[in-house]
Amino acid sequence: MKSSGLSELFLCFHMNTPNTYYKEHLAKYNTEAKSCQKKMVSLSLVRLLVFIVTVLGIYFSFNTWQLATGIGIVGIVVFVKLLSKYTDIKQNKAFYEALVKINEDELKIASGDFHDRQSGTQFQDPSHFYSLDIDLFGRGSFFQFINRTTIKEGTELLSELLKVNNIEGIPKRQEAIKELGNHQEWRQHYSATSSLVSVETPAKDIISWLKTYKTFLPKGMKWLPIAFTVTTVMLLVLTFFNLIDVSIVGYWLFIGLAVTGKYVKKINLLSHKTDKVKDTFRQYSLLLKLIEDASFQSELLKEKQNQIKSNDKKASVIFKELSKALDALDNRNNIIGAIFGNGYFLTDIKNSYNIERWISNYAHKVEDWFEVVSFFDAYNSLGNYAYNHPEFNYPKITDEPTVIKAEKLGHPLLDKNKRVDSDLVIDNEQFFIVTGANMAGKSTFLRTVSLHIVMANIGLPLCAESSNYNPVKLITSMRTTDSLTDDSSYFFSELTRLKFIVDTIVKESYFIILDEILKGTNSTDKAIGSKKFVEKLVASNATGIIATHDLSLCEIEDELQDVKNYYFDAEIINDELHFDYKLKQGVCQNMNASFLLKKMEIV
């Protein structure tokens, strides 16, 4: 019985792994996309048949113009309905194809193949607290691995979340990410819909245009197209029954064109502007509807839902109204529709009026709606990351003196089958000096601890068996570079960075991570300078870690109670170098530079 129970448990776990989900839904959405393709082919054939029947009907009834007109109208109505149905199915096909790509990408990324994705190098900032030092952006970076955003503003928001260094409200963010992690189908539908957004104009430009737009049609203009349409219908009915001469309908057409012509330049400008944003608004209405219809429980997600609420209508309905008005105005590009539509129904004036009323009523709310769409685009990446790593754990947020107490802490981007995890306990105002041979794991350890802090502050689960975490901001100095354009040497750049750290920690507490500081000077200077700098940090009650090859720096442990020595070891066994990548307490005694030079026949 026990064996059977364990087998069932294993089977249940296996069936619910992320990769299993992606494979099943990849097959499902592929089938849906193919089904849509078949329907589109069938509808195309039916449309062709309707067209042929309508043309033949008009041809054989041409001598009776009333009958021919009736056949033409019925044919056009049926053809337009079929075309609308075709367009809907085409959109569904694009949606399912987007879902196919999402699941294909997840399987590809899970296999370790993600280096061709957007790297986020544009978000690298040498002056930032840590972004340049810890492989946050760039090829093979955490951003490249985690990013699933599909719109520009969502991508920018995700980069800001990674860099914001915010320690307030972590449990609130954890709950939001955890909830989104459990809504994988909703997330995929949101991302698929978002990926279909066609953006010619950035959101900030759209918002600016809406806020500064000046209307050109008076409010009373609402009734003129209605009156004109009623008159047109009456004239057509009278003509149909031969009660008035058909020439009157022709004169009425020119009157309508003359009225429209008064505003044609301004309508052209409006049409040119709206043509670039109509697809954006159509897709955003779908995204807003997805947000509105979701049943969220976490506080942060509910707040975002409330942000898009309006007093009278749902945001998605309001966006859809504008989308329809924009599509209607776009029909003016059809020359036949433009002539007869404007001549008989003043369609350009009616559609322009609807757009202007919308802008007057809702322009002030668009920024909020766009912001919420971007929020979910960014947070979907975080929820997706949580879902993809069910073995990771959310840190327990505490206010205890221990800053980090983590068991089996590892780097989230390393292969879990090869990764070596370490336990870490570091108290507030404690400073670790880490020594070790080349390639023994010092730099990876520093980046692991850095990512622990960054991920925990965002609200993400950690690559650790457990972690108690007292939130702290991060600041690092690991990859200082010189600058030819600024005429600054490597050493001066490093001093500038260290000065930035000293000045910053005066204002509030930070966790400081340093890697081999003062590399731009000689060994004696470096040893003296490094020791004085660490002493200053400790005297400032700083918390952090410094990695170094300078063993003399480890002597500070004997002088200062808050300094502890740790190391990563290396051994030479059978003329081969071996690393265990384990963090140990003490000072490293085995260095390997000479051995490697000899082994590689450099010396």
XYZ file of C-alpha atoms in Angstrom:
603
model
C 0.000 0.000 0.000
C 2.818 2.388 0.875
C 4.549 1.669 -2.421
C 1.323 2.317 -4.327
C 0.770 5.608 -2.464
C 4.282 6.813 -3.262
C 3.811 5.910 -6.925
C 0.581 7.911 -7.091
C 2.264 10.864 -5.402
C 5.163 10.729 -7.880
C 2.739 10.480 -10.831
C 0.705 13.431 -9.532
C 3.840 15.561 -9.123
C 5.122 14.571 -12.565
C 1.827 15.495 -14.229
C 1.841 18.921 -12.647
C 5.375 19.986 -13.482
C 5.675 23.209 -15.528
C 7.150 21.387 -18.542
C 4.252 18.921 -18.583
C 1.814 21.827 -18.565
C 3.646 23.542 -21.436
C 3.754 20.388 -23.575
C 0.047 19.667 -23.064
C -1.007 23.237 -23.851
C 1.353 23.466 -26.822
C -0.492 20.530 -28.394
C -3.888 21.978 -27.417
C -3.246 25.424 -28.920
C -1.701 23.961 -32.063
C -4.926 22.048 -32.629
C -7.007 25.194 -32.067
C -4.884 27.200 -34.532
C -5.272 24.520 -37.220
C -9.030 24.412 -36.635
C -9.216 28.180 -37.158
C -7.275 27.837 -40.402
C -9.800 25.307 -41.735
C -12.714 27.580 -40.828
C -11.057 30.506 -42.597
C -10.683 28.487 -45.804
C -14.357 27.446 -45.642
C -15.527 31.016 -45.073
C -13.413 32.263 -47.977
C -15.136 29.777 -50.297
C -18.598 30.762 -49.009
C -17.775 34.454 -49.500
C -16.718 33.756 -53.072
C -19.979 31.888 -53.672
C -22.061 34.769 -52.209
C -20.206 37.234 -54.430
C -20.854 35.161 -57.569
C -24.547 34.628 -56.729
C -25.004 38.367 -56.005
C -23.365 39.404 -59.282
C -25.461 36.920 -61.257
C -28.632 38.020 -59.454
C -27.983 41.675 -60.272
C -27.134 40.773 -63.899
C -30.364 38.838 -64.540
C -32.573 41.391 -62.736
C -30.848 44.466 -64.090
C -33.909 45.672 -66.005
C -35.886 45.843 -62.738
C -33.639 48.188 -60.781
C -35.574 47.877 -57.501
C -35.073 44.083 -57.494
C -31.431 44.415 -58.544
C -30.858 46.943 -55.759
C -32.488 44.611 -53.222
C -30.346 41.671 -54.344
C -27.250 43.883 -54.171
C -28.056 45.081 -50.651
C -28.757 41.544 -49.375
C -25.576 40.271 -51.036
C -23.487 43.033 -49.515
C -24.962 42.473 -46.033
C -24.279 38.702 -46.177
C -20.789 39.294 -47.612
C -19.922 41.808 -44.856
C -21.227 39.422 -42.170
C -19.080 36.620 -43.549
C -16.093 38.973 -43.749
C -16.633 39.990 -40.106
C -16.812 36.325 -39.098
C -13.640 35.628 -41.070
C -11.851 38.517 -39.332
C -12.894 37.217 -35.899
C -11.610 33.721 -36.671
C -8.397 35.186 -38.086
C -7.877 37.047 -34.795
C -8.555 33.842 -32.855
C -5.978 32.054 -34.988
C -3.400 34.750 -34.247
C -4.256 34.427 -30.535
C -3.750 30.646 -30.535
C -0.533 30.980 -32.525
C 0.720 33.443 -29.891
C -0.118 30.862 -27.192
C 1.753 28.215 -29.170
C 4.839 30.428 -29.243
C 4.580 31.136 -25.505
C 4.620 27.436 -24.657
C 7.353 26.688 -27.182
C 9.468 29.443 -25.652
C 8.936 28.146 -22.103
C 10.134 24.669 -23.079
C 13.107 26.178 -24.890
C 14.075 28.397 -21.933
C 13.661 25.496 -19.493
C 16.294 23.594 -21.501
C 18.750 26.477 -20.953
C 18.343 28.018 -24.402
C 17.473 31.662 -23.722
C 20.507 33.669 -24.804
C 18.850 34.898 -28.000
C 16.115 36.723 -26.075
C 16.006 40.443 -25.276
C 19.009 41.035 -23.007
C 18.085 44.407 -21.500
C 21.534 45.922 -22.039
C 19.831 49.316 -22.472
C 18.949 49.184 -18.772
C 22.539 48.721 -17.585
C 23.686 51.663 -15.495
C 27.256 51.866 -14.116
C 26.152 54.475 -11.582
C 23.326 52.311 -10.191
C 23.575 50.663 -6.767
C 24.181 47.176 -8.196
C 22.755 46.598 -11.688
C 26.097 46.447 -13.545
C 27.800 44.150 -11.047
C 25.485 41.175 -10.601
C 24.581 40.150 -14.187
C 21.156 41.703 -13.819
C 21.104 42.780 -17.483
C 22.984 41.630 -20.563
C 23.560 38.283 -22.254
C 22.905 35.379 -19.902
C 21.487 37.781 -17.301
C 18.683 37.365 -14.788
C 16.573 39.836 -16.793
C 17.073 37.863 -19.996
C 16.038 34.670 -18.199
C 12.990 36.069 -16.401
C 11.586 38.587 -18.904
C 8.283 37.650 -20.580
C 6.995 41.178 -21.178
C 5.427 41.933 -24.549
C 4.975 45.716 -24.532
C 7.658 48.387 -24.224
C 6.217 49.989 -21.083
C 5.950 46.593 -19.372
C 9.584 45.836 -20.190
C 10.670 49.183 -18.762
C 8.614 48.595 -15.614
C 10.181 45.148 -15.112
C 13.650 46.695 -15.346
C 12.621 49.323 -12.785
C 11.336 46.615 -10.423
C 14.725 44.898 -10.623
C 16.567 48.139 -9.899
C 14.282 49.983 -7.495
C 15.971 48.725 -4.275
C 12.676 48.941 -2.379
C 12.356 47.151 0.976
C 8.830 48.331 1.808
C 5.752 46.144 1.232
C 7.579 42.898 0.413
C 4.856 40.543 1.797
C 2.297 42.388 -0.337
C 4.360 41.789 -3.472
C 4.973 38.172 -2.490
C 1.235 37.501 -2.304
C 0.635 39.120 -5.712
C 3.429 37.116 -7.364
C 2.308 33.916 -5.657
C -1.260 34.414 -6.879
C -0.211 35.193 -10.439
C 2.054 32.144 -10.327
C -1.019 29.997 -9.682
C -2.939 31.547 -12.619
C -0.759 30.249 -15.443
C -3.585 30.044 -18.003
C -4.725 33.602 -17.260
C -1.136 34.818 -17.538
C -0.649 33.106 -20.864
C -3.899 34.499 -22.249
C -2.882 37.974 -21.083
C 0.589 37.668 -22.631
C -0.786 36.267 -25.890
C -3.279 39.134 -26.155
C -0.611 41.655 -25.219
C 1.813 40.259 -27.799
C -0.714 41.121 -30.519
C -0.719 44.812 -29.591
C 0.519 46.844 -32.545
C 2.237 49.921 -31.170
C 3.329 52.624 -33.586
C 3.231 55.384 -30.970
C 4.674 55.031 -27.421
C 2.130 55.139 -24.594
C 3.550 58.368 -23.171
C 3.048 60.089 -26.554
C -0.544 58.825 -26.769
C -1.251 60.080 -23.238
C 0.330 63.459 -23.995
C -1.695 63.825 -27.225
C -4.975 62.952 -25.481
C -4.346 65.381 -22.619
C -3.487 68.290 -24.911
C -6.049 67.623 -27.669
C -8.226 70.571 -28.720
C -11.684 69.732 -30.102
C -12.870 71.357 -33.344
C -16.499 70.165 -33.510
C -19.116 71.996 -31.393
C -21.245 69.953 -28.973
C -24.401 70.553 -31.010
C -22.809 68.745 -33.944
C -24.052 65.478 -32.418
C -27.527 66.016 -33.918
C -26.599 67.087 -37.451
C -25.506 63.588 -38.718
C -28.654 62.103 -37.143
C -30.909 64.634 -38.888
C -29.024 64.175 -42.136
C -29.337 60.377 -41.952
C -33.097 60.539 -41.298
C -33.523 62.867 -44.275
C -31.432 60.579 -46.492
C -33.524 57.529 -45.591
C -36.742 59.439 -46.289
C -35.464 60.570 -49.690
C -34.390 57.016 -50.609
C -37.812 55.618 -49.622
C -39.627 58.284 -51.652
C -37.353 57.581 -54.605
C -37.854 53.825 -54.289
C -41.632 54.301 -54.669
C -41.147 56.812 -57.508
C -42.666 59.635 -55.435
C -39.761 61.994 -56.169
C -37.215 62.251 -58.936
C -33.954 60.334 -58.393
C -31.978 63.522 -59.192
C -32.957 64.952 -55.792
C -30.992 62.156 -54.116
C -28.000 63.182 -56.238
C -28.252 66.837 -55.188
C -28.552 65.765 -51.562
C -25.273 63.855 -51.926
C -23.430 67.061 -52.920
C -24.973 68.968 -50.013
C -23.631 66.326 -47.592
C -20.172 66.446 -49.164
C -20.157 70.243 -48.890
C -21.022 70.098 -45.167
C -18.283 67.529 -44.534
C -15.817 69.526 -46.639
C -15.967 72.404 -44.143
C -14.112 70.209 -41.588
C -12.176 67.934 -43.934
C -8.678 69.271 -43.099
C -9.101 68.849 -39.349
C -10.742 65.457 -39.824
C -7.774 64.402 -41.960
C -5.373 65.395 -39.175
C -7.433 63.510 -36.598
C -7.622 60.465 -38.858
C -3.857 60.504 -39.429
C -3.217 60.573 -35.681
C -5.789 57.977 -34.704
C -4.732 55.595 -37.455
C -1.496 55.016 -35.506
C -3.203 54.203 -32.203
C -6.413 52.356 -33.130
C -4.842 48.875 -32.934
C -3.345 49.744 -29.559
C -6.718 50.743 -28.121
C -8.467 47.679 -29.553
C -5.990 45.283 -27.933
C -5.818 47.289 -24.702
C -9.590 46.943 -24.346
C -9.121 43.156 -24.398
C -6.326 43.358 -21.815
C -8.417 45.558 -19.535
C -11.318 43.103 -19.814
C -9.030 40.235 -18.783
C -7.971 42.237 -15.708
C -11.551 43.207 -14.853
C -12.893 39.664 -15.165
C -10.144 38.036 -13.072
C -10.952 37.070 -9.470
C -7.904 38.273 -7.567
C -7.490 37.854 -3.814
C -4.158 39.549 -3.052
C -4.222 43.166 -1.920
C -1.886 44.546 -4.587
C -3.750 42.943 -7.513
C -7.082 44.170 -6.154
C -5.661 47.691 -5.912
C -4.698 47.536 -9.583
C -8.167 46.292 -10.520
C -9.736 49.191 -8.636
C -7.428 51.620 -10.434
C -9.138 50.933 -13.764
C -12.674 51.215 -12.423
C -14.811 54.107 -13.646
C -18.005 55.467 -12.149
C -20.271 54.643 -15.080
C -18.654 51.906 -17.215
C -15.875 49.345 -17.194
C -12.567 50.534 -18.610
C -12.599 47.749 -21.204
C -16.030 48.920 -22.468
C -14.820 52.529 -22.612
C -11.716 51.510 -24.577
C -13.841 49.378 -26.902
C -16.087 52.362 -27.635
C -13.091 54.389 -28.736
C -11.732 51.453 -30.726
C -15.017 51.187 -32.651
C -15.073 54.930 -33.326
C -11.483 54.777 -34.566
C -12.254 51.822 -36.843
C -15.320 53.645 -38.180
C -13.257 56.734 -39.000
C -10.685 54.514 -40.689
C -13.362 53.398 -43.191
C -13.049 56.820 -44.841
C -9.999 55.412 -46.637
C -12.461 53.446 -48.796
C -13.234 55.932 -51.571
C -16.764 54.630 -52.280
C -17.630 54.495 -48.568
C -16.150 57.975 -48.052
C -18.218 59.574 -50.855
C -21.572 57.990 -50.117
C -21.054 57.798 -46.338
C -20.194 61.479 -46.034
C -22.650 62.597 -48.712
C -25.670 60.846 -47.229
C -24.836 60.242 -43.549
C -21.999 62.703 -42.629
C -20.036 59.707 -41.292
C -16.723 61.582 -40.905
C -18.388 64.259 -38.791
C -20.278 61.661 -36.717
C -17.175 59.511 -36.084
C -14.932 62.509 -35.364
C -17.524 63.845 -32.919
C -17.649 60.473 -31.093
C -13.859 60.402 -30.824
C -13.682 63.972 -29.530
C -16.403 63.331 -26.926
C -14.481 60.263 -25.781
C -11.270 62.269 -25.430
C -13.077 64.999 -23.470
C -14.615 62.454 -21.081
C -11.769 59.997 -20.530
C -8.384 61.479 -21.501
C -7.565 62.082 -17.825
C -8.031 58.359 -17.038
C -5.981 56.853 -19.864
C -2.677 57.170 -18.025
C -4.016 55.066 -15.129
C -5.350 52.417 -17.506
C -2.095 52.221 -19.459
C -0.138 51.989 -16.191
C -2.231 49.032 -14.992
C -1.776 47.208 -18.306
C 2.007 47.709 -17.998
C 1.921 46.557 -14.367
C 0.355 43.216 -15.262
C 2.696 42.829 -18.234
C 5.672 43.173 -15.870
C 4.225 41.193 -12.956
C 3.292 38.330 -15.275
C 7.030 37.784 -15.750
C 7.441 37.535 -11.973
C 4.453 35.199 -11.600
C 5.739 33.082 -14.483
C 9.134 32.794 -12.781
C 7.476 31.652 -9.551
C 5.422 29.052 -11.444
C 8.479 27.741 -13.298
C 10.359 27.137 -10.031
C 8.036 25.296 -7.639
C 11.083 24.081 -5.709
C 12.072 27.663 -4.783
C 10.842 29.208 -1.536
C 9.666 32.662 -0.510
C 11.804 34.210 2.241
C 10.239 34.724 5.625
C 10.357 38.468 6.325
C 11.534 39.184 9.883
C 12.815 42.060 11.996
C 15.414 39.933 13.774
C 19.084 41.000 14.082
C 20.066 38.369 11.511
C 19.920 39.914 8.033
C 20.082 36.633 6.100
C 19.726 33.136 7.483
C 19.519 30.923 4.408
C 19.804 27.168 4.029
C 21.095 25.670 0.781
C 21.262 29.016 -0.985
C 22.192 28.795 -4.673
C 22.403 30.902 -7.808
C 19.053 30.693 -9.664
C 20.612 30.616 -13.140
C 22.936 27.672 -12.512
C 21.995 24.134 -13.529
C 20.365 22.603 -10.454
C 22.046 19.263 -11.202
C 25.505 20.863 -11.007
C 24.876 23.752 -8.621
C 26.499 23.619 -5.180
C 24.440 25.375 -2.517
C 25.714 26.966 0.682
C 24.270 27.919 4.037
C 24.633 31.566 4.990
C 24.019 33.337 8.285
C 25.041 36.983 8.521
C 23.903 39.335 11.272
C 23.244 43.040 11.082
C 26.476 45.103 11.255
C 28.558 41.988 10.556
C 31.185 41.928 7.810
C 32.530 38.810 6.056
C 35.912 38.603 4.351
C 35.894 35.806 1.765
C 39.131 34.427 0.369
C 39.727 31.597 -2.062
C 41.597 30.311 -5.056
C 40.829 31.444 -8.590
C 37.626 29.866 -9.948
C 36.765 28.465 -6.516
C 33.409 30.237 -6.426
C 33.946 33.602 -4.685
C 32.406 35.804 -7.380
C 29.500 33.412 -7.945
C 28.836 33.446 -4.206
C 28.796 37.256 -4.138
C 26.316 37.347 -7.010
C 24.218 34.662 -5.340
C 23.917 36.717 -2.162
C 23.242 39.855 -4.212
C 20.443 38.153 -6.138
C 19.009 36.828 -2.871
C 18.598 40.418 -1.689
C 17.291 41.769 -5.006
C 14.829 38.897 -5.530
C 13.632 38.959 -1.928
C 13.013 42.712 -2.123
C 10.989 42.286 -5.332
C 8.907 39.563 -3.688
C 10.189 36.571 -5.672
C 10.805 33.057 -4.356
C 14.487 32.281 -3.782
C 16.799 29.530 -4.898
C 17.069 28.276 -1.317
C 15.571 25.609 0.888
C 14.612 28.337 3.339
C 15.525 31.909 4.216
C 14.772 34.266 7.082
C 15.367 37.760 5.792
C 15.435 41.161 7.457
C 14.985 43.460 4.424
C 17.949 45.598 3.468
C 18.950 47.623 0.411
C 21.898 46.483 -1.699
C 24.975 48.354 -2.906
C 27.962 46.777 -4.688
C 31.371 47.426 -6.208
C 32.453 44.493 -8.344
C 32.919 45.632 -11.934
C 34.373 49.114 -12.029
C 35.560 50.171 -15.501
C 37.677 53.009 -16.804
C 36.258 55.587 -19.207
C 38.187 57.038 -22.114
C 35.392 59.485 -22.896
C 35.404 60.841 -19.350
C 39.215 60.701 -19.191
C 39.032 58.717 -15.966
C 41.408 55.873 -15.108
C 40.302 52.524 -13.753
C 41.665 53.396 -10.314
C 39.913 56.771 -10.221
C 36.630 55.153 -11.298
C 36.971 52.646 -8.480
C 37.701 55.348 -5.925
C 34.646 57.248 -7.172
C 32.552 54.127 -6.671
C 33.880 53.553 -3.152
C 33.229 57.212 -2.310
C 29.648 56.746 -3.552
C 29.244 53.764 -1.202
C 30.651 55.630 1.813
C 28.395 58.630 1.206
C 25.316 56.452 0.593
C 25.552 54.316 3.746
C 25.613 57.458 5.888
C 21.985 58.151 4.931
C 20.546 54.651 5.536
C 21.517 51.003 5.990
C 22.751 48.982 3.027
C 24.149 45.508 2.496
C 27.550 46.098 0.884
C 29.176 43.588 -1.476
C 32.716 44.231 -2.701
C 34.920 42.148 -4.983
C 38.665 42.685 -4.876
C 38.727 46.445 -4.314
C 41.624 48.774 -5.206
C 42.722 46.537 -8.083
C 44.188 49.553 -9.860
C 47.144 50.045 -7.504
C 50.200 48.085 -6.277
C 49.986 45.229 -3.768
C 51.266 47.195 -0.751
C 48.946 50.138 -1.394
C 46.103 47.756 -2.013
C 46.606 45.879 1.255
C 46.829 49.042 3.343
C 43.979 50.780 1.531
C 41.660 47.751 1.633
C 42.231 47.300 5.352
C 41.480 50.948 6.123
C 38.377 50.879 3.940
C 36.968 47.773 5.639
C 37.741 49.279 9.045
C 35.822 52.412 8.035
C 32.834 50.345 6.887
C 32.796 48.361 10.128
C 33.083 51.581 12.147
C 30.040 52.836 10.199
C 28.107 49.767 11.427
C 27.876 48.470 7.873
C 26.826 44.944 6.925
C 28.327 43.119 3.992
C 30.842 40.856 2.298
C 34.195 41.500 0.612
C 36.011 38.942 -1.527
C 39.772 39.236 -1.809
C 42.973 37.399 -2.695
C 44.832 39.462 -0.130
C 45.196 37.162 2.901
C 46.616 39.988 5.024
C 43.150 41.553 5.035
C 41.925 38.555 7.040
C 43.949 39.743 10.046
C 41.212 42.291 10.761
C 39.162 39.449 12.278
C 41.569 39.455 15.251
C 41.066 43.191 15.736
C 37.343 43.633 15.103
C 34.663 41.404 16.597
C 32.176 42.059 13.783
C 34.511 40.732 11.056
C 34.469 37.009 10.181
C 36.655 35.110 7.715
C 35.251 32.611 5.210
C 36.819 30.887 2.233
C 36.337 28.675 -0.821
C 38.883 25.907 -1.136
C 40.753 24.256 -3.987
C 42.809 21.051 -3.937
C 45.321 19.540 -6.334
C 44.681 15.798 -6.575
C 46.658 13.643 -9.046
C 47.911 16.785 -10.751
C 44.356 18.010 -11.310
C 42.588 20.982 -9.723
C 39.422 20.178 -7.781
C 36.825 22.551 -6.293
C 34.029 21.717 -3.886
C 32.473 25.241 -4.069
C 31.560 25.041 -0.386
C 31.679 28.096 1.865
C 33.801 27.340 4.899
C 34.781 29.398 7.934
C 38.426 30.419 8.111
C 41.138 31.628 5.728
C 42.043 29.993 2.411
C 45.551 28.568 2.275
C 45.541 27.049 -1.233
C 45.988 29.427 -4.168
C 46.190 28.119 -7.720
C 47.532 30.804 -10.065
C 51.028 29.263 -10.330
C 49.595 25.800 -10.834
C 47.286 26.967 -13.618
C 50.071 28.863 -15.401
C 52.165 25.705 -15.389
C 49.270 23.385 -16.241
C 48.303 25.459 -19.284
C 51.969 25.679 -20.334
C 51.964 29.453 -20.111
C 55.152 29.374 -18.011
